[in-house]
């Protein structure tokens, strides 16, 4: 009798071993690695306490802060209220009037035209062969006016463009449009000194500088900046301010003046002040702009080396100014600027240690009262220096730009 074939036990074991080995050689996808944890900003009490104490001391509703280290946005935070009546908390995206900080943007716009070969700082502004010719005014220009250059405008060394009582006429005749106002200005303002002989901070210089930009570029002052460097830098919050509360931009704070400035936050011709004080922007975008003109290798600059040197060149020793250049103030190796309008105090400052800060408030003290304003301005400056030079190792290595 024949019996069915039965494989030997050892053969079965061998077959099973081969199967196991074969299956272990099948290609399989590697497991997806766990992504590293996302590093995010954490509150820094040593920083926050300085800002909140300043707000409390000077009764300011809110502030927006941006701090960079070696070109990276390492801290951004908002404090207090953007609108007290509506109980709106301040956020880092809220926009502010930055007042005279606008002058740095105007100076850079001029320097960009210089860099492009379309303008020279020594070009005459008025008269035959001047950039603006005799387009504005109905009277013959004085010899002093005919000698005004672009550099004189930016360095505040024109000698005036003031009224007979030495007052700055930037807010005069608010119902006039820019062309009407410019003609009135040329007929009524005077230069009290020869151009290039002394520094005198007068806002009308930068009103005229904005008109120079428009004439040379063929665009509005704002449109030239937007096309030439704001949009390429990714600065999207910058707009030109409006004088009336009802015309406030989206995400724009409400402003709160004190003393003689209370009640004067709105209803003045801010639109005219495009070149000297009209910009509205958030603190992060302001800092992004500053890092594009600081001369540091941490982020690309929009001015080349030669143009940067000219930009940061002051007019000279007193009675000129060794600390005021072409739209930027100098403090050793620091660059900075401050701005003030009713209900606004703005600032930026850099430090050679690689730190930079932008800090804006929607309140401020009465700048027509030096007894209260000067200590406030000094405290503001001291606060910026502290932010730049203390707790510099407290920030995480992040970039929130």
Short mmCIF file of C-alpha atoms in Angstrom, two decimals:
data_model
loop_
_atom_site.label_atom_id
_atom_site.label_comp_id
_atom_site.label_asym_id
_atom_site.label_seq_id
_atom_site.Cartn_x
_atom_site.Cartn_y
_atom_site.Cartn_z
CA UNK A 1 0.00 0.00 0.00
CA UNK A 2 1.19 3.40 -0.88
CA UNK A 3 0.93 6.19 1.64
CA UNK A 4 0.51 9.93 0.79
CA UNK A 5 3.70 11.86 0.74
CA UNK A 6 4.28 13.80 3.95
CA UNK A 7 7.08 16.34 3.96
CA UNK A 8 9.57 15.96 6.66
CA UNK A 9 9.26 18.38 9.57
CA UNK A 10 12.66 19.85 8.83
CA UNK A 11 11.57 20.73 5.30
CA UNK A 12 8.50 22.58 6.61
CA UNK A 13 10.64 24.59 9.00
CA UNK A 14 13.00 25.55 6.20
CA UNK A 15 10.11 26.76 4.00
CA UNK A 16 8.70 28.86 6.83
CA UNK A 17 12.12 30.40 7.56
CA UNK A 18 12.60 31.36 3.92
CA UNK A 19 9.14 32.99 3.87
CA UNK A 20 9.92 34.99 6.97
CA UNK A 21 13.27 36.13 5.58
CA UNK A 22 11.68 37.04 2.25
CA UNK A 23 8.95 39.10 3.88
CA UNK A 24 11.53 40.90 5.98
CA UNK A 25 13.31 41.97 2.79
CA UNK A 26 10.19 43.59 1.28
CA UNK A 27 10.82 47.30 0.82
CA UNK A 28 8.79 49.43 3.23
CA UNK A 29 8.46 53.21 3.51
CA UNK A 30 10.44 54.81 6.29
CA UNK A 31 8.27 56.27 9.02
CA UNK A 32 7.62 60.02 8.64
CA UNK A 33 9.96 61.86 11.01
CA UNK A 34 8.33 63.91 13.71
CA UNK A 35 8.69 67.60 12.81
CA UNK A 36 10.62 69.71 15.28
CA UNK A 37 8.46 71.74 17.63
CA UNK A 38 7.53 75.21 16.36
CA UNK A 39 9.33 77.89 18.33
CA UNK A 40 7.00 80.76 19.13
CA UNK A 41 7.30 84.02 20.95
CA UNK A 42 6.73 84.00 24.68
CA UNK A 43 5.98 87.04 26.79
CA UNK A 44 9.01 88.66 28.39
CA UNK A 45 8.01 90.30 31.64
CA UNK A 46 11.11 92.48 31.75
CA UNK A 47 10.07 94.05 28.43
CA UNK A 48 6.33 94.19 28.99
CA UNK A 49 6.66 95.81 32.40
CA UNK A 50 8.66 98.71 30.92
CA UNK A 51 5.95 99.47 28.36
CA UNK A 52 3.01 99.13 30.72
CA UNK A 53 4.74 101.30 33.32
CA UNK A 54 5.32 104.00 30.68
CA UNK A 55 1.67 103.89 29.62
CA UNK A 56 0.53 104.18 33.21
CA UNK A 57 2.92 106.99 34.08
CA UNK A 58 1.88 109.15 31.14
CA UNK A 59 -1.78 108.10 30.90
CA UNK A 60 -1.47 106.78 27.34
CA UNK A 61 -4.15 104.33 26.16
CA UNK A 62 -2.01 101.96 24.11
CA UNK A 63 1.22 101.09 22.34
CA UNK A 64 2.62 98.80 19.67
CA UNK A 65 6.15 97.44 19.91
CA UNK A 66 8.41 95.62 17.42
CA UNK A 67 11.97 94.56 18.26
CA UNK A 68 14.52 92.94 15.97
CA UNK A 69 17.82 91.25 16.70
CA UNK A 70 20.34 90.81 13.89
CA UNK A 71 17.63 91.47 11.33
CA UNK A 72 15.07 89.05 12.78
CA UNK A 73 11.76 90.13 14.27
CA UNK A 74 12.14 88.53 17.68
CA UNK A 75 9.38 90.35 19.59
CA UNK A 76 6.13 92.02 18.64
CA UNK A 77 3.44 92.95 21.06
CA UNK A 78 0.59 95.37 21.58
CA UNK A 79 -0.50 96.92 24.85
CA UNK A 80 -3.62 98.65 26.11
CA UNK A 81 -6.47 99.96 23.98
CA UNK A 82 -6.67 100.97 20.35
CA UNK A 83 -10.03 102.62 20.98
CA UNK A 84 -11.11 103.29 24.55
CA UNK A 85 -14.71 104.15 23.81
CA UNK A 86 -15.27 101.01 21.74
CA UNK A 87 -13.15 98.92 24.16
CA UNK A 88 -10.94 97.63 21.33
CA UNK A 89 -7.73 95.96 22.48
CA UNK A 90 -4.55 96.97 20.74
CA UNK A 91 -3.04 94.37 18.37
CA UNK A 92 0.27 94.29 16.45
CA UNK A 93 -1.65 94.88 13.21
CA UNK A 94 -3.12 98.20 14.32
CA UNK A 95 -1.90 101.18 12.31
CA UNK A 96 -0.84 104.56 13.68
CA UNK A 97 -0.03 107.99 12.42
CA UNK A 98 3.73 108.24 12.77
CA UNK A 99 3.94 112.02 12.31
CA UNK A 100 7.51 113.22 11.65
CA UNK A 101 8.86 109.69 11.32
CA UNK A 102 7.38 110.14 7.83
CA UNK A 103 10.36 112.39 7.09
CA UNK A 104 12.65 109.35 6.97
CA UNK A 105 10.44 107.84 4.26
CA UNK A 106 10.58 111.13 2.35
CA UNK A 107 14.35 111.28 2.68
CA UNK A 108 14.70 107.71 1.45
CA UNK A 109 12.40 108.41 -1.50
CA UNK A 110 14.67 111.30 -2.53
CA UNK A 111 17.77 109.12 -2.08
CA UNK A 112 16.25 106.40 -4.25
CA UNK A 113 15.79 108.96 -7.04
CA UNK A 114 19.39 110.05 -6.52
CA UNK A 115 20.53 106.44 -6.69
CA UNK A 116 18.61 105.97 -9.94
CA UNK A 117 20.36 108.99 -11.46
CA UNK A 118 17.15 111.03 -11.72
CA UNK A 119 18.10 113.63 -9.16
CA UNK A 120 21.08 115.20 -7.42
CA UNK A 121 21.07 116.50 -3.86
CA UNK A 122 22.69 119.72 -5.10
CA UNK A 123 20.01 120.36 -7.72
CA UNK A 124 18.27 123.72 -7.40
CA UNK A 125 14.57 123.49 -6.59
CA UNK A 126 13.20 126.83 -7.84
CA UNK A 127 13.67 129.20 -10.75
CA UNK A 128 14.89 128.71 -14.29
CA UNK A 129 16.57 125.32 -14.49
CA UNK A 130 15.22 124.31 -11.05
CA UNK A 131 13.21 121.16 -10.55
CA UNK A 132 9.97 123.01 -9.85
CA UNK A 133 10.82 126.06 -11.95
CA UNK A 134 8.39 128.92 -11.33
CA UNK A 135 5.32 126.72 -11.15
CA UNK A 136 4.24 127.95 -7.73
CA UNK A 137 3.72 131.48 -6.49
CA UNK A 138 2.82 134.73 -8.24
CA UNK A 139 5.75 136.87 -7.09
CA UNK A 140 9.38 136.95 -8.18
CA UNK A 141 11.54 134.60 -6.13
CA UNK A 142 14.17 136.04 -3.82
CA UNK A 143 17.86 135.24 -4.26
CA UNK A 144 17.64 132.99 -1.22
CA UNK A 145 14.77 130.98 -2.69
CA UNK A 146 16.65 130.59 -5.97
CA UNK A 147 19.60 129.08 -4.09
CA UNK A 148 17.61 126.39 -2.27
CA UNK A 149 18.74 122.85 -3.16
CA UNK A 150 17.21 119.45 -2.52
CA UNK A 151 19.80 118.85 0.21
CA UNK A 152 18.77 122.05 1.98
CA UNK A 153 15.19 120.77 2.14
CA UNK A 154 16.13 117.40 3.61
CA UNK A 155 18.68 118.77 6.07
CA UNK A 156 16.39 121.61 7.19
CA UNK A 157 18.93 124.25 6.15
CA UNK A 158 16.83 126.31 3.73
CA UNK A 159 16.76 129.19 6.19
CA UNK A 160 13.07 129.08 6.88
CA UNK A 161 9.96 128.94 4.70
CA UNK A 162 8.33 130.51 7.75
CA UNK A 163 5.95 133.41 8.29
CA UNK A 164 7.13 136.82 9.40
CA UNK A 165 6.69 135.82 13.07
CA UNK A 166 8.92 132.75 12.53
CA UNK A 167 5.97 130.34 12.80
CA UNK A 168 5.80 127.16 10.73
CA UNK A 169 2.93 127.67 8.25
CA UNK A 170 2.32 123.98 7.48
CA UNK A 171 -1.20 124.12 8.93
CA UNK A 172 -2.27 127.45 7.44
CA UNK A 173 -5.29 127.74 5.13
CA UNK A 174 -6.51 124.17 5.69
CA UNK A 175 -9.17 124.38 2.97
CA UNK A 176 -6.58 124.85 0.23
CA UNK A 177 -5.43 121.94 -1.91
CA UNK A 178 -1.71 121.31 -2.31
CA UNK A 179 -1.27 123.47 -5.41
CA UNK A 180 -3.19 126.40 -3.92
CA UNK A 181 -1.33 126.11 -0.65
CA UNK A 182 2.07 125.91 -2.36
CA UNK A 183 1.36 129.11 -4.29
CA UNK A 184 0.25 130.84 -1.09
CA UNK A 185 3.37 129.56 0.68
CA UNK A 186 5.74 130.91 -1.94
CA UNK A 187 4.01 134.30 -1.85
CA UNK A 188 3.90 134.60 1.94
CA UNK A 189 6.67 132.54 3.54
CA UNK A 190 10.20 133.88 3.83
CA UNK A 191 13.70 132.55 4.26
CA UNK A 192 15.23 134.32 7.27
CA UNK A 193 18.75 133.04 6.57
CA UNK A 194 20.85 132.15 3.57
CA UNK A 195 20.37 128.51 2.53
CA UNK A 196 23.03 126.17 3.87
CA UNK A 197 24.06 128.41 6.78
CA UNK A 198 22.03 127.06 9.71
CA UNK A 199 19.71 124.24 10.76
CA UNK A 200 16.10 125.18 11.43
CA UNK A 201 13.50 122.44 11.81
CA UNK A 202 10.52 123.61 9.74
CA UNK A 203 7.92 121.16 8.40
CA UNK A 204 7.29 123.03 5.16
CA UNK A 205 10.69 121.87 3.91
CA UNK A 206 9.36 118.34 3.66
CA UNK A 207 6.10 119.44 2.08
CA UNK A 208 8.25 120.88 -0.70
CA UNK A 209 10.44 117.76 -0.81
CA UNK A 210 7.33 115.64 -1.48
CA UNK A 211 6.46 117.91 -4.40
CA UNK A 212 10.00 117.43 -5.76
CA UNK A 213 9.47 113.65 -5.63
CA UNK A 214 6.21 113.99 -7.54
CA UNK A 215 7.76 116.22 -10.21
CA UNK A 216 10.76 113.95 -10.82
CA UNK A 217 8.93 110.61 -10.60
CA UNK A 218 5.72 111.60 -12.39
CA UNK A 219 3.74 109.90 -9.61
CA UNK A 220 2.06 110.99 -6.43
CA UNK A 221 4.34 111.03 -3.41
CA UNK A 222 2.67 107.96 -1.92
CA UNK A 223 2.45 106.05 -5.20
CA UNK A 224 6.15 106.51 -5.85
CA UNK A 225 7.04 105.14 -2.42
CA UNK A 226 4.59 102.27 -2.79
CA UNK A 227 5.92 101.21 -6.18
CA UNK A 228 9.59 101.87 -5.50
CA UNK A 229 10.19 100.35 -2.08
CA UNK A 230 7.12 99.79 0.12
CA UNK A 231 5.59 96.95 -1.90
CA UNK A 232 8.95 95.35 -2.80
CA UNK A 233 9.80 95.28 0.92
CA UNK A 234 6.47 93.62 1.75
CA UNK A 235 5.23 96.68 3.64
CA UNK A 236 1.47 96.48 3.19
CA UNK A 237 0.09 98.49 6.11
CA UNK A 238 1.47 101.88 5.01
CA UNK A 239 -1.14 104.39 3.83
CA UNK A 240 -1.47 108.15 3.89
CA UNK A 241 -3.34 109.51 6.89
CA UNK A 242 -6.61 111.39 6.92
CA UNK A 243 -7.50 114.31 9.10
CA UNK A 244 -11.05 113.42 10.10
CA UNK A 245 -12.17 110.73 12.54
CA UNK A 246 -14.88 109.52 10.17
CA UNK A 247 -12.22 108.82 7.53
CA UNK A 248 -10.04 106.66 9.77
CA UNK A 249 -8.51 103.67 7.98
CA UNK A 250 -9.38 100.07 8.81
CA UNK A 251 -7.25 98.88 11.75
CA UNK A 252 -6.20 102.44 12.53
CA UNK A 253 -6.14 103.37 16.19
CA UNK A 254 -8.01 106.25 17.76
CA UNK A 255 -5.85 109.11 19.04
CA UNK A 256 -5.92 110.73 22.47
CA UNK A 257 -4.27 114.09 23.06
CA UNK A 258 -3.59 115.68 26.42
CA UNK A 259 -3.47 119.24 27.69
CA UNK A 260 -3.84 121.77 24.93
CA UNK A 261 -3.85 118.99 22.33
CA UNK A 262 -6.97 117.32 23.68
CA UNK A 263 -9.75 117.78 21.14
CA UNK A 264 -7.30 118.63 18.36
CA UNK A 265 -6.61 115.05 17.23
CA UNK A 266 -8.86 115.43 14.19
CA UNK A 267 -10.10 118.15 11.86
CA UNK A 268 -6.75 119.42 10.59
CA UNK A 269 -5.27 119.08 7.07
CA UNK A 270 -3.24 115.90 7.59
CA UNK A 271 -3.62 115.06 3.90
CA UNK A 272 -1.45 118.06 3.06
CA UNK A 273 1.25 116.81 5.38
CA UNK A 274 2.09 113.75 3.30
CA UNK A 275 5.81 114.48 3.09
CA UNK A 276 6.43 115.80 6.58
CA UNK A 277 4.06 113.82 8.80
CA UNK A 278 1.25 112.02 7.00
CA UNK A 279 2.14 108.33 7.02
CA UNK A 280 0.05 105.68 8.80
CA UNK A 281 1.70 102.28 9.39
CA UNK A 282 1.99 99.49 11.95
CA UNK A 283 5.05 98.97 14.11
CA UNK A 284 6.20 95.76 12.41
CA UNK A 285 6.21 97.34 8.97
CA UNK A 286 7.94 100.44 10.33
CA UNK A 287 10.71 98.26 11.73
CA UNK A 288 10.96 96.33 8.46
CA UNK A 289 11.55 99.64 6.67
CA UNK A 290 14.17 100.74 9.19
CA UNK A 291 16.11 97.51 8.70
CA UNK A 292 16.21 98.23 4.96
CA UNK A 293 18.07 101.51 5.54
CA UNK A 294 20.25 100.76 8.58
CA UNK A 295 23.42 99.77 6.73
CA UNK A 296 23.60 96.45 8.57
CA UNK A 297 24.38 93.25 6.62
CA UNK A 298 21.68 91.31 8.46
CA UNK A 299 19.04 92.28 5.86
CA UNK A 300 19.46 93.77 2.38
CA UNK A 301 19.44 97.57 2.21
CA UNK A 302 17.59 99.51 -0.46
CA UNK A 303 20.36 102.12 -0.64
CA UNK A 304 23.77 101.19 -2.00
CA UNK A 305 26.94 102.09 -0.13
CA UNK A 306 27.50 105.48 -1.78
CA UNK A 307 23.87 106.50 -1.45
CA UNK A 308 23.80 105.33 2.17
CA UNK A 309 26.82 107.47 2.97
CA UNK A 310 25.13 110.52 1.45
CA UNK A 311 21.85 109.73 3.22
CA UNK A 312 23.57 109.70 6.60
CA UNK A 313 25.71 112.78 6.01
CA UNK A 314 24.72 115.69 8.28
CA UNK A 315 24.87 119.35 7.34
CA UNK A 316 27.80 120.21 9.62
CA UNK A 317 28.68 121.73 12.98
CA UNK A 318 26.48 124.37 14.65
CA UNK A 319 24.73 126.51 13.62
CA UNK A 320 24.18 123.67 11.16
CA UNK A 321 23.52 120.24 12.68
CA UNK A 322 26.05 117.43 13.13
CA UNK A 323 23.21 115.06 14.10
CA UNK A 324 20.57 115.66 11.43
CA UNK A 325 21.13 114.18 8.00
CA UNK A 326 18.81 113.73 5.01
CA UNK A 327 15.66 112.62 6.80
CA UNK A 328 17.38 110.67 9.57
CA UNK A 329 18.79 111.67 12.95
CA UNK A 330 22.18 110.42 14.12
CA UNK A 331 23.34 109.47 17.62
CA UNK A 332 26.80 107.99 17.34
CA UNK A 333 26.29 104.84 15.31
CA UNK A 334 22.56 104.83 16.00
CA UNK A 335 19.97 106.14 13.59
CA UNK A 336 16.58 107.23 14.92
CA UNK A 337 13.62 109.56 14.54
CA UNK A 338 10.65 110.68 16.63
CA UNK A 339 7.25 111.98 15.60
CA UNK A 340 4.41 113.75 17.35
CA UNK A 341 0.93 114.91 16.44
CA UNK A 342 -2.06 115.45 18.75
CA UNK A 343 -2.63 112.00 20.23
CA UNK A 344 0.42 110.40 18.62
CA UNK A 345 4.02 109.71 19.63
CA UNK A 346 6.15 107.55 17.34
CA UNK A 347 9.73 106.37 17.19
CA UNK A 348 12.37 104.04 15.82
CA UNK A 349 15.98 103.53 16.81
CA UNK A 350 18.82 101.17 15.95
CA UNK A 351 21.91 100.18 17.90
CA UNK A 352 25.30 98.89 16.70
CA UNK A 353 24.77 95.77 18.87
CA UNK A 354 22.36 94.48 16.20
CA UNK A 355 19.14 95.50 17.97
CA UNK A 356 16.46 97.77 16.51
CA UNK A 357 13.09 98.91 17.82
CA UNK A 358 9.91 100.60 16.61
CA UNK A 359 7.54 101.88 19.27
CA UNK A 360 4.34 103.85 18.62
CA UNK A 361 1.72 105.26 21.03
CA UNK A 362 -1.84 106.45 20.39
CA UNK A 363 -1.41 109.18 22.97
CA UNK A 364 1.11 111.74 24.03
CA UNK A 365 1.66 114.84 26.09
CA UNK A 366 1.22 118.43 25.00
CA UNK A 367 4.25 119.43 22.94
CA UNK A 368 3.28 123.08 23.25
CA UNK A 369 4.02 122.81 26.99
CA UNK A 370 7.78 122.16 27.36
CA UNK A 371 7.51 121.76 31.13
CA UNK A 372 5.56 118.54 30.73
CA UNK A 373 6.63 117.47 27.25
CA UNK A 374 10.41 117.58 27.59
CA UNK A 375 10.55 115.12 30.54
CA UNK A 376 8.12 112.87 28.65
CA UNK A 377 10.28 112.95 25.49
CA UNK A 378 13.40 112.20 27.54
CA UNK A 379 11.68 109.27 29.24
CA UNK A 380 10.61 107.95 25.83
CA UNK A 381 14.19 108.13 24.57
CA UNK A 382 15.48 106.39 27.69
CA UNK A 383 12.90 103.65 27.20
CA UNK A 384 14.12 103.01 23.64
CA UNK A 385 17.73 102.80 24.80
CA UNK A 386 16.75 100.31 27.51
CA UNK A 387 14.90 98.17 24.98
CA UNK A 388 17.98 98.15 22.75
CA UNK A 389 20.63 97.49 25.36
CA UNK A 390 19.10 95.40 28.17
CA UNK A 391 17.66 91.86 28.20
CA UNK A 392 19.08 91.29 24.72
CA UNK A 393 19.50 87.57 25.38
CA UNK A 394 15.91 87.11 26.49
CA UNK A 395 14.56 86.70 22.94
CA UNK A 396 14.08 83.40 21.16
CA UNK A 397 15.90 82.82 17.89
CA UNK A 398 12.84 83.38 15.71
CA UNK A 399 11.94 85.62 12.81
CA UNK A 400 8.33 86.82 12.68
CA UNK A 401 8.69 89.04 9.62
#
